[in-house]
Amino acid sequence: MIKTKLATAAATLLLTTGLAFAQAPAAAPGADPAPKAATAAKAKATKTAKKTQERTPESLACSAELDAKNIHGKPRKAAMAKCKKEALAAKKAAAKSPAKAPAVKAPAVKQ
C-alpha cells in the first residue's frame, strides 16, 4: 500500500515538473517588440524628467558655498534649506524695495 502511494506520488511529480519549467510562447516572427520597449523608455524618461529639475541660481550658489565649507550629509541638507530660504527672502526684499542707484564717489584727484 505504501509502495503504491509512493509510486503514484513519484509518477505525478515526474509528469508535473515539465509544467513548472514551461516557457512562455515565443512572439510571432512578424510581431514587433519595439512598441513595448518604446513605452517603457517613455515611462522611464518621464520619471527621470520629474526627478531632475533645473536648479535655481540661489540653489547653485548655496551648493557652491557648502562645497567650499566641505559640508555633507544631513547637516548639508539642513544648511541648504536655510541658505535657500535666506537667499529667496533677500531676493524678495530686493524686488520690493525700489532700485536705488549706488552712490558713486568721484575719484580723488591728486594735486
PDB file of C-alpha atoms in Angstrom:
ATOM      1  CA  MET A   1       0.000   0.000   0.000  1.00  0.00           C
ATOM      2  CA  ILE A   2       2.749   2.441   0.935  1.00  0.00           C
ATOM      3  CA  LYS A   3       4.771   1.402  -2.124  1.00  0.00           C
ATOM      4  CA  THR A   4       1.785   2.125  -4.362  1.00  0.00           C
ATOM      5  CA  LYS A   5       1.290   5.591  -2.864  1.00  0.00           C
ATOM      6  CA  LEU A   6       4.987   6.388  -3.257  1.00  0.00           C
ATOM      7  CA  ALA A   7       4.977   5.195  -6.859  1.00  0.00           C
ATOM      8  CA  THR A   8       1.870   7.279  -7.619  1.00  0.00           C
ATOM      9  CA  ALA A   9       3.414  10.359  -5.999  1.00  0.00           C
ATOM     10  CA  ALA A  10       6.675   9.893  -7.935  1.00  0.00           C
ATOM     11  CA  ALA A  11       4.821   9.488 -11.232  1.00  0.00           C
ATOM     12  CA  THR A  12       2.727  12.580 -10.559  1.00  0.00           C
ATOM     13  CA  LEU A  13       5.838  14.528  -9.665  1.00  0.00           C
ATOM     14  CA  LEU A  14       7.612  13.494 -12.853  1.00  0.00           C
ATOM     15  CA  LEU A  15       4.628  14.386 -15.021  1.00  0.00           C
ATOM     16  CA  THR A  16       4.043  17.828 -13.482  1.00  0.00           C
ATOM     17  CA  THR A  17       7.638  19.090 -13.349  1.00  0.00           C
ATOM     18  CA  GLY A  18       7.508  19.765 -17.078  1.00  0.00           C
ATOM     19  CA  LEU A  19       4.691  22.249 -16.483  1.00  0.00           C
ATOM     20  CA  ALA A  20       6.669  24.093 -13.817  1.00  0.00           C
ATOM     21  CA  PHE A  21       9.570  24.733 -16.185  1.00  0.00           C
ATOM     22  CA  ALA A  22       7.482  25.587 -19.243  1.00  0.00           C
ATOM     23  CA  GLN A  23       8.369  28.805 -21.047  1.00  0.00           C
ATOM     24  CA  ALA A  24       6.020  31.454 -22.339  1.00  0.00           C
ATOM     25  CA  PRO A  25       5.223  31.106 -26.027  1.00  0.00           C
ATOM     26  CA  ALA A  26       7.605  32.929 -28.339  1.00  0.00           C
ATOM     27  CA  ALA A  27       6.408  36.020 -30.192  1.00  0.00           C
ATOM     28  CA  ALA A  28       5.269  35.553 -33.738  1.00  0.00           C
ATOM     29  CA  PRO A  29       8.028  36.138 -36.318  1.00  0.00           C
ATOM     30  CA  GLY A  30       6.210  39.141 -37.774  1.00  0.00           C
ATOM     31  CA  ALA A  31       5.423  40.748 -34.395  1.00  0.00           C
ATOM     32  CA  ASP A  32       7.395  43.847 -33.457  1.00  0.00           C
ATOM     33  CA  PRO A  33       8.515  44.010 -29.791  1.00  0.00           C
ATOM     34  CA  ALA A  34       9.587  47.657 -30.228  1.00  0.00           C
ATOM     35  CA  PRO A  35       6.289  49.244 -29.050  1.00  0.00           C
ATOM     36  CA  LYS A  36       6.698  47.710 -25.600  1.00  0.00           C
ATOM     37  CA  ALA A  37      10.289  48.882 -25.407  1.00  0.00           C
ATOM     38  CA  ALA A  38       9.342  52.375 -26.588  1.00  0.00           C
ATOM     39  CA  THR A  39       6.587  52.594 -23.995  1.00  0.00           C
ATOM     40  CA  ALA A  40       8.968  51.506 -21.250  1.00  0.00           C
ATOM     41  CA  ALA A  41      11.569  54.027 -22.399  1.00  0.00           C
ATOM     42  CA  LYS A  42       8.973  56.817 -22.393  1.00  0.00           C
ATOM     43  CA  ALA A  43       7.845  55.937 -18.882  1.00  0.00           C
ATOM     44  CA  LYS A  44      11.433  55.898 -17.649  1.00  0.00           C
ATOM     45  CA  ALA A  45      12.170  59.243 -19.325  1.00  0.00           C
ATOM     46  CA  THR A  46       9.094  60.788 -17.716  1.00  0.00           C
ATOM     47  CA  LYS A  47      10.157  59.566 -14.264  1.00  0.00           C
ATOM     48  CA  THR A  48      13.666  60.936 -14.642  1.00  0.00           C
ATOM     49  CA  ALA A  49      12.330  64.236 -16.007  1.00  0.00           C
ATOM     50  CA  LYS A  50      10.210  64.661 -12.898  1.00  0.00           C
ATOM     51  CA  LYS A  51      13.174  63.956 -10.649  1.00  0.00           C
ATOM     52  CA  THR A  52      15.611  66.281 -12.373  1.00  0.00           C
ATOM     53  CA  GLN A  53      14.543  69.885 -12.273  1.00  0.00           C
ATOM     54  CA  GLU A  54      16.564  72.873 -13.280  1.00  0.00           C
ATOM     55  CA  ARG A  55      18.324  74.359 -10.289  1.00  0.00           C
ATOM     56  CA  THR A  56      17.877  77.987  -9.363  1.00  0.00           C
ATOM     57  CA  PRO A  57      20.852  80.342  -9.147  1.00  0.00           C
ATOM     58  CA  GLU A  58      20.247  80.554  -5.388  1.00  0.00           C
ATOM     59  CA  SER A  59      20.449  76.775  -5.066  1.00  0.00           C
ATOM     60  CA  LEU A  60      23.654  76.636  -7.085  1.00  0.00           C
ATOM     61  CA  ALA A  61      25.227  79.418  -5.021  1.00  0.00           C
ATOM     62  CA  CYS A  62      24.290  77.718  -1.752  1.00  0.00           C
ATOM     63  CA  SER A  63      25.643  74.419  -3.030  1.00  0.00           C
ATOM     64  CA  ALA A  64      28.952  76.005  -4.016  1.00  0.00           C
ATOM     65  CA  GLU A  65      29.182  77.664  -0.599  1.00  0.00           C
ATOM     66  CA  LEU A  66      28.589  74.365   1.202  1.00  0.00           C
ATOM     67  CA  ASP A  67      31.095  72.597  -1.055  1.00  0.00           C
ATOM     68  CA  ALA A  68      33.693  75.184  -0.076  1.00  0.00           C
ATOM     69  CA  LYS A  69      32.928  74.525   3.592  1.00  0.00           C
ATOM     70  CA  ASN A  70      33.058  70.741   2.941  1.00  0.00           C
ATOM     71  CA  ILE A  71      29.616  70.127   4.487  1.00  0.00           C
ATOM     72  CA  HIS A  72      27.911  66.839   3.549  1.00  0.00           C
ATOM     73  CA  GLY A  73      25.055  64.570   4.653  1.00  0.00           C
ATOM     74  CA  LYS A  74      22.266  65.653   6.977  1.00  0.00           C
ATOM     75  CA  PRO A  75      23.976  68.913   8.022  1.00  0.00           C
ATOM     76  CA  ARG A  76      24.241  69.844   4.335  1.00  0.00           C
ATOM     77  CA  LYS A  77      20.536  69.241   3.774  1.00  0.00           C
ATOM     78  CA  ALA A  78      19.623  71.496   6.698  1.00  0.00           C
ATOM     79  CA  ALA A  79      22.133  74.148   5.652  1.00  0.00           C
ATOM     80  CA  MET A  80      20.863  74.072   2.048  1.00  0.00           C
ATOM     81  CA  ALA A  81      17.296  74.636   3.200  1.00  0.00           C
ATOM     82  CA  LYS A  82      18.336  77.537   5.433  1.00  0.00           C
ATOM     83  CA  CYS A  83      20.595  79.086   2.778  1.00  0.00           C
ATOM     84  CA  LYS A  84      17.960  78.883   0.031  1.00  0.00           C
ATOM     85  CA  LYS A  85      15.308  80.315   2.350  1.00  0.00           C
ATOM     86  CA  GLU A  86      17.548  83.272   3.201  1.00  0.00           C
ATOM     87  CA  ALA A  87      18.515  83.795  -0.451  1.00  0.00           C
ATOM     88  CA  LEU A  88      14.886  83.809  -1.589  1.00  0.00           C
ATOM     89  CA  ALA A  89      13.927  86.192   1.227  1.00  0.00           C
ATOM     90  CA  ALA A  90      16.731  88.551   0.192  1.00  0.00           C
ATOM     91  CA  LYS A  91      15.621  88.317  -3.427  1.00  0.00           C
ATOM     92  CA  LYS A  92      12.020  89.180  -2.492  1.00  0.00           C
ATOM     93  CA  ALA A  93      13.166  92.074  -0.317  1.00  0.00           C
ATOM     94  CA  ALA A  94      15.278  93.418  -3.176  1.00  0.00           C
ATOM     95  CA  ALA A  95      12.323  93.140  -5.541  1.00  0.00           C
ATOM     96  CA  LYS A  96      10.008  95.040  -3.163  1.00  0.00           C
ATOM     97  CA  SER A  97      12.331  97.946  -2.474  1.00  0.00           C
ATOM     98  CA  PRO A  98      12.838 100.401  -5.327  1.00  0.00           C
ATOM     99  CA  ALA A  99      16.163 100.025  -7.023  1.00  0.00           C
ATOM    100  CA  LYS A 100      18.436 102.790  -5.871  1.00  0.00           C
ATOM    101  CA  ALA A 101      21.432 103.719  -7.911  1.00  0.00           C
ATOM    102  CA  PRO A 102      24.579 103.177  -5.915  1.00  0.00           C
ATOM    103  CA  ALA A 103      26.252 106.349  -4.812  1.00  0.00           C
ATOM    104  CA  VAL A 104      29.261 106.922  -6.996  1.00  0.00           C
ATOM    105  CA  LYS A 105      32.074 108.867  -5.445  1.00  0.00           C
ATOM    106  CA  ALA A 106      34.221 110.977  -7.660  1.00  0.00           C
ATOM    107  CA  PRO A 107      37.758 109.704  -7.788  1.00  0.00           C
ATOM    108  CA  ALA A 108      40.170 111.662  -5.657  1.00  0.00           C
ATOM    109  CA  VAL A 109      42.405 113.904  -7.731  1.00  0.00           C
ATOM    110  CA  LYS A 110      45.995 114.280  -6.639  1.00  0.00           C
ATOM    111  CA  GLN A 111      47.424 117.762  -6.952  1.00  0.00           C
TER     112      GLN A 111
END
